[in-house]
XYZ file of C-alpha atoms in Angstrom:
702
model
C -8.433 -93.862 24.782
C -5.434 -94.261 22.478
C -4.522 -96.849 19.888
C -1.278 -98.599 18.970
C -2.169 -99.258 15.329
C -4.370 -96.456 14.096
C -4.120 -97.546 10.468
C -6.637 -100.314 11.172
C -9.241 -97.596 11.477
C -9.624 -98.012 7.741
C -11.206 -101.348 8.463
C -14.378 -99.542 9.631
C -15.106 -98.989 5.919
C -16.387 -102.593 5.956
C -19.582 -101.192 7.539
C -20.701 -100.423 4.015
C -21.061 -104.116 3.306
C -24.217 -104.820 5.380
C -25.792 -101.607 4.153
C -25.296 -102.625 0.560
C -26.701 -106.040 1.281
C -29.808 -104.415 2.770
C -30.295 -102.265 -0.285
C -30.129 -105.117 -2.746
C -33.560 -105.887 -4.138
C -34.697 -109.351 -3.340
C -36.710 -111.281 -5.906
C -39.189 -113.991 -4.795
C -37.747 -117.440 -4.802
C -41.057 -119.260 -5.983
C -42.779 -118.329 -9.251
C -46.465 -119.305 -9.996
C -48.382 -118.537 -13.236
C -52.114 -117.755 -13.207
C -54.044 -118.075 -16.501
C -56.457 -115.298 -15.578
C -53.574 -112.760 -15.500
C -51.961 -113.636 -18.820
C -53.670 -110.769 -20.698
C -52.704 -108.106 -18.119
C -49.731 -105.848 -18.709
C -47.060 -106.541 -16.087
C -45.831 -103.567 -14.111
C -42.471 -103.553 -12.156
C -42.691 -103.180 -8.385
C -42.120 -99.697 -7.062
C -39.573 -99.297 -4.263
C -40.542 -97.209 -1.317
C -38.255 -95.857 1.457
C -39.426 -98.546 3.789
C -38.746 -101.223 1.168
C -35.081 -100.119 1.009
C -34.108 -100.414 4.701
C -36.636 -102.513 6.554
C -34.257 -104.262 9.051
C -32.753 -101.400 10.997
C -31.869 -103.377 14.072
C -30.028 -106.066 12.187
C -28.145 -103.446 10.201
C -27.083 -101.616 13.416
C -25.942 -104.856 15.023
C -23.910 -105.962 12.041
C -22.329 -102.499 11.608
C -21.460 -102.325 15.302
C -19.827 -105.731 15.146
C -17.617 -104.683 12.275
C -16.732 -101.401 14.047
C -15.771 -103.195 17.288
C -13.645 -105.670 15.316
C -11.732 -102.860 13.593
C -11.213 -101.138 16.974
C -9.888 -104.471 18.434
C -7.299 -104.616 15.666
C -6.262 -101.045 16.531
C -5.154 -102.306 19.999
C -6.820 -99.661 22.208
C -5.535 -98.653 25.639
C -6.083 -95.971 28.252
C -3.103 -93.640 28.860
C -1.764 -93.174 32.369
C -2.105 -89.856 34.101
C 1.682 -89.060 33.943
C 2.967 -87.956 30.571
C 6.552 -88.038 29.292
C 8.633 -84.875 28.706
C 12.050 -84.148 27.251
C 13.538 -84.362 30.734
C 12.639 -88.047 30.845
C 14.736 -88.879 27.754
C 18.573 -89.132 28.033
C 20.643 -86.452 26.434
C 23.329 -87.055 23.866
C 27.080 -86.496 24.249
C 28.776 -86.178 20.877
C 32.546 -86.172 20.577
C 33.836 -84.921 17.268
C 37.167 -86.558 16.279
C 38.951 -84.842 13.389
C 41.811 -86.401 11.493
C 44.636 -83.881 11.128
C 47.315 -86.213 9.787
C 49.500 -85.402 6.748
C 47.129 -87.061 4.271
C 44.441 -84.487 5.161
C 46.598 -81.896 3.321
C 45.558 -83.423 0.025
C 43.474 -81.201 -2.154
C 40.401 -79.756 -0.448
C 40.085 -82.488 2.187
C 40.774 -80.145 5.122
C 38.248 -77.558 3.974
C 35.634 -80.272 3.607
C 36.430 -81.639 7.036
C 36.003 -78.271 8.740
C 32.713 -77.618 6.900
C 31.419 -81.008 7.975
C 32.404 -80.384 11.526
C 30.629 -77.028 11.595
C 27.556 -78.671 10.077
C 27.533 -81.209 12.938
C 27.667 -78.332 15.481
C 24.906 -76.398 13.790
C 22.599 -79.406 13.707
C 22.899 -80.295 17.435
C 19.831 -80.350 19.637
C 19.651 -77.702 22.398
C 20.254 -80.368 25.021
C 23.232 -82.084 23.348
C 26.682 -82.052 24.931
C 29.569 -81.771 22.552
C 33.365 -82.034 22.754
C 36.179 -81.715 20.211
C 39.305 -83.848 19.628
C 41.939 -83.896 16.898
C 44.517 -86.586 16.172
C 47.384 -87.719 14.094
C 49.983 -89.901 15.841
C 48.782 -88.518 19.148
C 45.378 -87.331 20.412
C 44.802 -83.669 21.240
C 41.903 -82.540 23.392
C 40.659 -79.223 22.109
C 37.393 -78.988 24.070
C 37.150 -81.897 26.499
C 33.984 -83.600 27.804
C 34.833 -82.285 31.269
C 34.975 -78.690 30.126
C 31.632 -77.477 31.449
C 32.196 -75.434 34.604
C 30.869 -71.943 34.138
C 30.253 -72.401 30.402
C 26.739 -72.982 29.032
C 26.027 -75.109 25.973
C 25.854 -72.170 23.583
C 29.167 -70.748 24.718
C 30.655 -74.216 24.474
C 29.563 -74.576 20.866
C 30.977 -71.134 19.970
C 34.259 -72.186 21.584
C 34.291 -75.291 19.378
C 33.624 -73.216 16.272
C 36.488 -70.900 17.209
C 38.760 -73.934 17.644
C 37.771 -75.256 14.212
C 38.697 -71.944 12.609
C 42.203 -72.109 14.178
C 42.770 -75.795 13.485
C 45.106 -76.957 10.706
C 46.451 -80.326 9.503
C 49.856 -81.540 10.716
C 52.499 -83.872 9.208
C 52.250 -87.010 11.349
C 50.846 -90.465 10.638
C 47.377 -91.754 11.328
C 47.003 -93.523 14.648
C 43.295 -94.089 14.241
C 42.868 -97.008 16.669
C 44.538 -95.298 19.566
C 42.525 -92.094 19.035
C 39.163 -93.893 18.880
C 39.876 -95.988 21.958
C 41.032 -92.971 24.063
C 38.041 -90.803 23.058
C 35.612 -93.648 23.889
C 37.187 -94.052 27.297
C 37.050 -90.297 27.901
C 33.286 -90.243 27.090
C 32.535 -93.138 29.397
C 34.583 -91.635 32.243
C 32.884 -88.213 31.869
C 29.443 -89.839 31.777
C 30.176 -91.852 34.897
C 31.313 -88.714 36.762
C 28.272 -86.671 35.739
C 25.785 -89.566 36.148
C 23.956 -88.269 33.068
C 23.514 -91.687 31.431
C 23.755 -89.929 28.091
C 23.750 -91.579 24.635
C 27.445 -91.550 23.645
C 28.564 -91.060 20.116
C 31.844 -90.339 18.313
C 31.645 -88.430 15.025
C 34.800 -89.364 13.097
C 35.672 -86.881 10.314
C 38.561 -88.364 8.368
C 39.710 -89.664 4.947
C 39.866 -93.120 6.594
C 43.017 -94.393 4.894
C 43.564 -98.068 4.578
C 47.012 -97.579 6.064
C 45.591 -96.174 9.290
C 46.900 -98.053 12.380
C 44.270 -100.045 14.357
C 46.568 -102.105 16.576
C 45.068 -100.679 19.809
C 41.526 -101.686 18.781
C 42.638 -105.252 18.167
C 43.967 -105.558 21.706
C 41.100 -103.744 23.509
C 37.347 -104.367 23.596
C 35.188 -101.571 22.192
C 32.596 -100.297 24.706
C 29.004 -101.204 23.676
C 27.561 -97.906 24.836
C 29.569 -95.873 22.349
C 28.483 -95.611 18.701
C 30.670 -94.386 15.832
C 29.318 -92.120 13.153
C 31.644 -92.162 10.118
C 31.912 -89.061 7.979
C 34.426 -90.060 5.343
C 36.047 -87.150 3.452
C 37.157 -87.938 -0.088
C 39.015 -85.752 -2.593
C 37.602 -84.858 -5.958
C 40.523 -86.655 -7.663
C 42.274 -89.829 -6.558
C 45.557 -88.962 -8.257
C 48.701 -88.911 -6.167
C 52.386 -89.852 -6.653
C 55.203 -90.112 -4.165
C 58.945 -90.569 -4.364
C 61.557 -92.193 -2.097
C 65.329 -92.294 -2.261
C 66.890 -95.755 -2.379
C 70.076 -95.765 -0.304
C 73.010 -97.355 -2.005
C 75.345 -99.806 -0.295
C 78.449 -98.526 1.429
C 80.652 -100.501 -0.958
C 79.821 -98.310 -3.855
C 82.459 -95.769 -4.805
C 81.848 -92.100 -5.383
C 82.225 -92.387 -9.144
C 79.779 -95.237 -9.449
C 77.245 -93.965 -6.906
C 74.276 -92.610 -8.812
C 71.225 -91.929 -6.668
C 68.267 -94.123 -7.409
C 64.693 -92.985 -6.785
C 61.485 -94.981 -6.577
C 58.315 -93.222 -7.730
C 54.908 -94.793 -6.946
C 51.694 -93.743 -8.655
C 48.336 -94.213 -6.879
C 45.777 -96.718 -8.113
C 43.231 -94.921 -10.283
C 45.498 -91.950 -10.907
C 44.799 -89.950 -14.116
C 48.352 -88.550 -14.325
C 51.161 -90.775 -15.567
C 53.835 -88.412 -16.780
C 56.274 -87.034 -14.136
C 59.711 -85.433 -13.668
C 62.200 -85.619 -10.836
C 65.165 -83.417 -10.036
C 67.514 -82.518 -7.198
C 67.232 -79.144 -5.538
C 68.894 -77.243 -2.697
C 67.706 -74.728 -0.133
C 68.362 -71.778 -2.451
C 66.221 -73.278 -5.238
C 69.063 -74.360 -7.558
C 68.061 -77.506 -9.386
C 69.604 -80.264 -11.347
C 68.444 -81.376 -14.768
C 65.002 -82.942 -14.579
C 64.595 -86.679 -15.453
C 61.234 -87.323 -17.215
C 59.576 -90.754 -16.959
C 56.226 -92.551 -17.236
C 54.601 -94.488 -14.422
C 51.171 -96.154 -14.969
C 48.536 -95.881 -12.279
C 48.993 -98.336 -9.461
C 52.619 -99.079 -10.270
C 56.103 -97.885 -9.278
C 59.330 -97.256 -11.125
C 63.001 -96.983 -10.017
C 65.035 -94.429 -11.928
C 68.503 -92.880 -11.639
C 68.603 -89.125 -10.915
C 72.228 -87.847 -11.244
C 73.491 -84.396 -10.408
C 76.797 -82.560 -10.738
C 78.520 -82.718 -7.403
C 80.847 -79.797 -8.247
C 77.939 -77.497 -8.982
C 75.144 -78.517 -6.637
C 74.878 -79.751 -3.050
C 71.202 -80.814 -2.964
C 69.145 -81.487 0.136
C 65.851 -82.676 -1.411
C 64.270 -84.555 -4.304
C 61.389 -82.765 -6.073
C 58.627 -84.531 -7.978
C 56.939 -82.504 -10.697
C 53.844 -83.268 -12.754
C 51.681 -84.476 -9.892
C 48.263 -82.940 -9.173
C 48.986 -79.486 -7.764
C 46.536 -80.204 -4.949
C 48.539 -83.304 -3.934
C 51.983 -81.761 -3.401
C 52.203 -82.511 0.294
C 54.484 -85.497 -0.327
C 56.285 -84.392 -3.523
C 59.497 -83.388 -1.635
C 61.852 -85.944 -0.126
C 64.565 -84.464 2.092
C 68.058 -85.885 2.381
C 71.095 -84.767 4.312
C 73.430 -82.927 1.919
C 76.153 -85.380 0.946
C 79.090 -84.125 3.026
C 81.804 -86.701 3.290
C 82.701 -87.526 6.912
C 86.400 -87.856 7.666
C 87.069 -90.798 10.025
C 90.438 -91.543 11.566
C 91.570 -94.884 12.952
C 94.752 -94.726 14.977
C 96.928 -97.847 14.537
C 99.665 -98.896 16.980
C 101.832 -101.352 15.049
C 105.093 -101.724 13.188
C 103.900 -103.531 10.104
C 103.805 -101.741 6.782
C 100.702 -100.743 4.872
C 101.985 -102.616 1.872
C 102.842 -105.844 3.696
C 100.189 -108.549 3.024
C 101.475 -110.576 5.965
C 100.639 -107.779 8.395
C 97.360 -106.585 9.848
C 97.396 -102.963 8.721
C 97.352 -104.136 5.135
C 93.820 -105.515 5.656
C 92.632 -102.813 8.043
C 93.422 -99.931 5.652
C 91.635 -101.710 2.769
C 88.566 -102.724 4.754
C 86.805 -99.357 4.293
C 86.263 -98.155 0.753
C 85.729 -94.418 0.223
C 82.103 -93.453 -0.289
C 80.239 -90.154 -0.601
C 79.277 -90.448 3.037
C 82.657 -91.202 4.584
C 86.393 -91.543 4.112
C 88.338 -93.689 6.601
C 92.020 -93.015 7.128
C 94.321 -95.328 9.097
C 97.137 -93.433 10.787
C 100.081 -95.304 12.288
C 101.615 -94.025 15.515
C 105.357 -94.370 15.788
C 106.713 -96.033 18.953
C 108.415 -92.740 20.035
C 105.655 -90.409 18.917
C 104.087 -87.912 21.369
C 100.320 -87.947 21.338
C 98.565 -84.604 21.776
C 95.018 -85.942 21.917
C 94.225 -83.320 24.608
C 94.352 -80.650 21.963
C 93.810 -82.429 18.662
C 90.638 -84.066 17.302
C 90.189 -87.543 18.772
C 90.277 -90.552 16.460
C 87.098 -92.571 15.959
C 88.719 -95.882 16.842
C 92.133 -97.078 18.145
C 93.687 -100.445 17.206
C 96.727 -101.750 19.198
C 98.669 -104.737 17.761
C 101.926 -104.517 19.754
C 103.241 -103.601 23.166
C 102.938 -99.845 23.690
C 104.958 -97.622 26.000
C 103.846 -96.215 29.342
C 103.332 -92.797 27.756
C 101.112 -94.293 25.077
C 99.190 -96.291 27.691
C 98.506 -93.051 29.567
C 97.303 -91.406 26.417
C 95.023 -94.268 25.583
C 93.645 -94.170 29.153
C 92.781 -90.536 28.737
C 91.197 -91.355 25.452
C 89.062 -94.018 27.090
C 88.022 -91.550 29.856
C 86.678 -89.252 27.132
C 84.520 -92.067 25.703
C 86.846 -93.649 23.166
C 86.811 -97.198 21.892
C 90.009 -99.235 21.735
C 90.719 -102.698 20.268
C 93.773 -104.585 21.536
C 94.816 -107.496 19.314
C 96.974 -110.010 21.170
C 99.550 -111.026 18.566
C 101.848 -112.986 20.907
C 102.140 -114.414 24.411
C 104.829 -111.822 25.137
C 102.345 -109.105 24.423
C 100.049 -110.708 27.021
C 102.820 -110.594 29.564
C 103.717 -106.973 28.742
C 100.223 -105.524 28.664
C 98.420 -107.987 31.040
C 98.408 -105.612 34.025
C 97.275 -102.664 31.893
C 94.482 -104.701 30.375
C 93.127 -105.435 33.874
C 95.384 -108.260 35.057
C 94.939 -110.617 32.095
C 97.041 -113.755 32.523
C 98.048 -116.647 30.284
C 96.294 -119.893 30.904
C 98.997 -122.427 31.774
C 96.597 -125.293 31.220
C 96.345 -124.335 27.539
C 99.150 -123.762 25.081
C 99.398 -121.563 21.978
C 98.324 -123.370 18.861
C 100.841 -124.164 16.172
C 100.696 -122.958 12.640
C 99.882 -126.411 11.342
C 97.107 -126.060 8.788
C 95.456 -129.188 10.103
C 95.440 -127.936 13.716
C 93.104 -125.059 14.283
C 90.245 -123.858 16.439
C 87.071 -122.035 15.558
C 84.753 -119.797 17.508
C 82.661 -121.955 19.783
C 80.155 -119.578 21.387
C 79.174 -116.022 20.416
C 76.864 -113.721 22.353
C 74.621 -112.397 19.580
C 72.828 -110.179 22.083
C 75.945 -108.017 22.434
C 75.623 -104.745 20.359
C 78.724 -105.752 18.412
C 77.095 -108.987 17.075
C 73.422 -107.896 16.936
C 73.570 -107.396 13.140
C 74.744 -111.007 12.789
C 71.997 -112.511 14.972
C 69.822 -113.617 12.081
C 70.064 -117.196 10.775
C 71.361 -115.896 7.441
C 74.388 -114.155 8.939
C 75.291 -116.051 12.185
C 77.549 -118.704 10.639
C 81.141 -118.083 11.803
C 82.317 -121.696 11.327
C 84.374 -120.955 8.245
C 86.881 -118.827 10.194
C 89.896 -120.902 11.309
C 92.354 -119.746 13.936
C 95.766 -121.485 13.757
C 97.178 -119.398 16.589
C 95.370 -117.836 19.520
C 96.412 -116.674 22.971
C 94.859 -118.743 25.707
C 94.199 -116.415 28.682
C 92.336 -116.334 31.949
C 90.072 -113.500 33.000
C 89.323 -114.446 36.596
C 91.287 -111.435 37.881
C 89.786 -108.964 35.376
C 87.067 -106.900 36.920
C 83.832 -106.321 34.954
C 85.086 -108.314 31.984
C 82.315 -109.197 29.471
C 83.167 -112.215 27.288
C 81.604 -111.703 23.885
C 82.973 -114.782 22.104
C 84.934 -117.921 23.052
C 87.035 -120.374 21.123
C 86.119 -124.053 20.940
C 88.491 -124.804 23.874
C 86.388 -122.326 25.954
C 89.193 -119.773 26.242
C 88.061 -116.166 25.679
C 88.287 -115.040 22.025
C 86.840 -111.520 22.433
C 85.962 -109.618 25.575
C 85.358 -106.047 26.662
C 85.919 -103.951 29.768
C 84.327 -100.575 30.461
C 86.901 -97.886 31.270
C 85.141 -94.747 32.498
C 83.132 -93.552 29.491
C 85.024 -95.712 26.983
C 85.198 -99.415 26.102
C 88.388 -101.508 25.847
C 88.036 -104.595 23.593
C 90.605 -107.355 23.521
C 90.926 -110.007 20.759
C 92.675 -113.279 21.601
C 94.059 -113.785 18.071
C 95.058 -111.562 15.159
C 93.922 -111.356 11.532
C 97.305 -111.738 9.869
C 97.766 -114.737 7.602
C 99.880 -116.675 10.120
C 97.276 -116.553 12.871
C 93.851 -116.917 11.191
C 91.566 -116.613 8.182
C 89.670 -113.766 9.826
C 90.825 -111.002 7.390
C 89.797 -113.119 4.394
C 86.392 -114.043 5.676
C 83.114 -112.335 4.805
C 82.665 -111.270 8.480
C 85.780 -109.132 8.643
C 84.568 -105.885 6.964
C 81.049 -105.945 8.479
C 82.512 -106.471 11.966
C 84.961 -103.599 11.603
C 82.187 -101.317 10.276
C 80.083 -102.302 13.251
C 82.923 -101.345 15.545
C 82.977 -97.880 13.913
C 79.200 -97.554 14.334
C 79.459 -98.370 18.025
C 82.397 -95.999 18.405
C 80.220 -93.241 16.881
C 77.706 -93.640 19.714
C 78.115 -89.972 20.545
C 76.902 -89.122 17.054
C 73.664 -89.635 15.196
C 72.605 -93.226 14.621
C 71.260 -92.199 11.221
C 70.561 -89.192 9.086
C 67.002 -89.912 7.932
C 63.850 -90.090 10.040
C 60.085 -89.689 9.694
C 57.823 -87.051 11.280
C 57.401 -87.480 15.030
C 60.128 -90.135 15.230
C 62.446 -89.549 18.266
C 66.021 -88.763 17.275
C 68.856 -89.806 19.582
C 70.997 -86.802 20.429
C 74.674 -87.088 21.374
C 75.610 -86.229 24.876
C 78.193 -83.732 25.908
C 78.887 -80.165 24.907
C 78.108 -76.989 26.832
C 75.456 -75.787 24.394
C 73.210 -77.963 22.198
C 70.801 -76.258 19.865
C 68.444 -77.738 17.258
C 67.578 -75.548 14.249
C 64.207 -76.469 12.779
C 63.354 -76.377 9.084
C 61.539 -73.051 9.649
C 64.724 -71.618 11.209
C 63.399 -71.556 14.765
C 65.915 -72.784 17.352
C 65.334 -75.056 20.333
C 67.863 -75.218 23.147
C 68.251 -78.766 24.526
C 68.451 -79.497 28.202
C 71.707 -80.896 29.570
C 70.211 -84.270 30.533
C 68.141 -84.774 27.352
C 69.426 -87.420 24.925
C 66.425 -87.588 22.583
C 64.847 -84.968 20.405
C 61.067 -85.579 19.979
C 59.908 -82.373 18.275
C 60.322 -83.610 14.676
C 56.895 -82.224 13.821
C 57.567 -81.130 10.240
C 59.447 -82.445 7.225
C 62.768 -80.816 6.282
C 66.402 -80.559 7.247
C 67.197 -80.238 10.996
C 70.610 -79.128 12.294
C 72.180 -79.924 15.649
C 74.810 -77.422 16.790
C 77.062 -78.549 19.586
C 79.690 -76.011 20.701
C 79.926 -74.631 17.173
C 79.958 -77.957 15.382
C 76.956 -78.683 13.179
C 75.357 -82.024 12.191
C 72.239 -82.356 10.065
C 69.479 -84.934 9.764
C 66.474 -85.196 7.464
C 62.815 -85.729 8.422
C 60.194 -86.856 5.882
C 56.533 -87.686 5.814
C 55.731 -91.345 6.546
C 55.147 -93.547 3.500
C 51.778 -94.625 4.862
C 50.380 -91.068 4.520
C 50.834 -91.156 0.785
C 48.645 -94.262 0.400
C 45.253 -92.844 -0.407
C 43.108 -96.012 -0.713
C 40.178 -95.939 1.718
C 39.597 -98.476 4.419
C 36.634 -100.865 4.252
C 34.041 -100.059 6.901
C 33.645 -103.777 7.600
C 37.155 -103.733 8.987
C 35.968 -101.509 11.832
C 32.836 -103.558 12.406
C 34.939 -106.724 12.736
C 36.670 -105.035 15.664
C 33.362 -104.766 17.489
C 32.677 -101.121 16.833
C 28.960 -100.121 16.539
C 28.629 -98.095 13.372
C 25.738 -95.651 13.163
C 24.214 -92.580 14.757
C 22.514 -92.281 18.147
C 18.911 -91.125 18.398
C 18.150 -87.514 19.212
C 16.471 -86.694 22.448
C 13.144 -86.157 20.620
C 13.554 -89.553 18.892
C 14.445 -91.240 22.137
C 11.376 -89.622 23.763
C 9.143 -90.932 20.998
C 10.627 -94.393 21.398
C 10.049 -94.263 25.133
C 6.445 -93.290 24.523
C 5.998 -96.210 22.189
C 7.496 -98.578 24.695
C 5.226 -97.248 27.432
C 2.222 -97.530 25.173
C 3.060 -101.161 24.385
C 3.369 -101.868 28.085
C -0.004 -100.199 28.891
C -1.779 -101.999 26.098
C -0.204 -105.255 27.136
C -1.427 -104.775 30.701
C -4.975 -103.694 29.760
C -5.650 -105.927 26.730
C -8.907 -104.240 25.830
C -8.930 -105.920 22.464
C -9.950 -109.203 24.101
C -13.142 -107.646 25.528
C -13.901 -106.092 22.154
C -13.624 -109.520 20.537
C -16.046 -110.915 23.123
C -18.407 -108.080 22.430
C -18.220 -108.865 18.680
C -19.009 -112.528 19.315
C -21.998 -111.541 21.503
C -23.377 -109.179 18.819
C -22.935 -111.844 16.142
C -24.952 -114.246 18.299
C -27.726 -111.709 18.767
C -27.718 -110.922 15.082
C -28.080 -114.615 14.226
C -31.078 -115.018 16.476
C -32.815 -111.887 15.182
C -32.162 -112.782 11.552
C -33.598 -116.276 12.010
C -36.684 -114.946 13.759
C -37.508 -112.149 11.332
C -36.726 -114.028 8.164
C -39.931 -115.229 6.368
C -40.142 -116.884 2.915
C -41.737 -114.584 0.331
C -44.073 -116.145 -2.310
C -45.223 -114.393 -5.538
C -48.204 -115.590 -7.596
C -48.567 -114.997 -11.358
C -51.867 -115.639 -13.159
C -51.658 -117.257 -16.609
C -54.213 -118.323 -19.089
C -54.107 -121.183 -21.456
């Protein structure tokens, strides 16, 4: 016989109560005095062994009733023949998920994470299955849940320990949600294939930054069978500072352009004094700029350098905790001024305010990043674009010769971008066939120069790449541009013409035609003062700059990226090689147009047929934010936080459940209560029968 609640055995101590009652001396209830005995010396009664316990049967019945009552509270039951063993309890499958993002390079976080992972392995039960994953922006399977063929559990654990010794943190961001969801799905899939019905658990070893991305968990339901055991690694000190370069506007001149840097100090940081300076690859540095930033705040400072003495490629922050230096360098492309050429076909002078070149040459101010030069082509000039460097952009404002048309066609075949500005109806007649059979619209006439008679742009396709930057409500107002003269044309005969904008009278204002690899744009009006207000509007310079950006499509879209961000690579060239920050070189395939191996911060260089172009890669800002995430945030996403029971604990729980079921089926306590009631009835009858009143007489004399 077994019991559910053995602690009620202490209730048997109540047996002492009837024994004590039987041992209590009873005095007679009636007292009589006799006069003849008043001179005798009274003597106390002497107790004998029989006088102490004279009701043995009653004592036994009462004690037995108390004993049976205590046993009834213990909920007795008889065990079944079959007993449970470890084989009856489900095993555990534990997946260790280690954060190896850039933030884990802080201080001693990585060493603590590896020690914690090894502790988990050393405390596994012999029957536990274990797998190992690591993640940053992507999940890496080091020892998968399916890796079991020909390898026993002990060998598998040794393999995991070896992997932990060789593991190191990387530089990517923290895609926590995607990693958790993928590991949970892998566990469920492996358990379904093996039919083990194991208890599934993920052991997450991470610093659990508040900036970790959880988007995937918000759009997917967490499986109920998987529990998450959080092992949050925290550094000894919470100090950390980071710096970022603030890019100046393109309108700033070289003399006025002083780099500005934002330095942010972590909340709770104990360090508030810092220095920032520029440095190059050889270690030459500019003069340091000291400053003070309180904890939890940021400061923007100017960090100048001598351009004649130093060509820096990084900003260096000094004064931060030496164990938090993973984000103290910010890489920038060395400021090499790009020389951009715009070829202009027109007869107007650069100093003539009534012409178009006057505004075109003044639209692009010289900056540290670029210098734009407008070169005019004489009507009888011979173009040698086959052997010379191609211009970035070509603008045609008058009728050009057949030789120049052929040269421009070859330029378009090689991927060039050309803008034809229709300055007169005669120009339409002269170049209409070359433009793709553009014809004047006889139903419309050229507008006069009357200031009260004008048209505006009626419709604009803001989905076109040229107008995408103007799509926002703040920038899409073109109603202040008046066109007094425009060329009304028809494009029905033009193949593959894409109308980008129309005038109010629905005639095309701007359209494009793809010519081989290049694009030919045509503008139905000009920007000289007689035709329109276009050159004096706020849209003129941004639109021309956008044309240059699109024309530079075979170049980098930017020069600054973050770790693991794909970088668009220009097409063309017989050999294309990327030189990594550690000087290793990667040869690109001919058809590849994206470089995805930006796995470390630093300066990367693309070499195409001997020409070199650089771009910078930095650690994501989110990795420098060291505040920890609230655990409730994960619980709100439906994740079960906690540890699964070991096989021994599960076996004990199964035994308890089985004992409850057996006791519930047998219900022996009811029969014990009946037995107690029967004994109490017998005890009552015996006590009533054997109880007699005792009378004592005392003699007294008067």
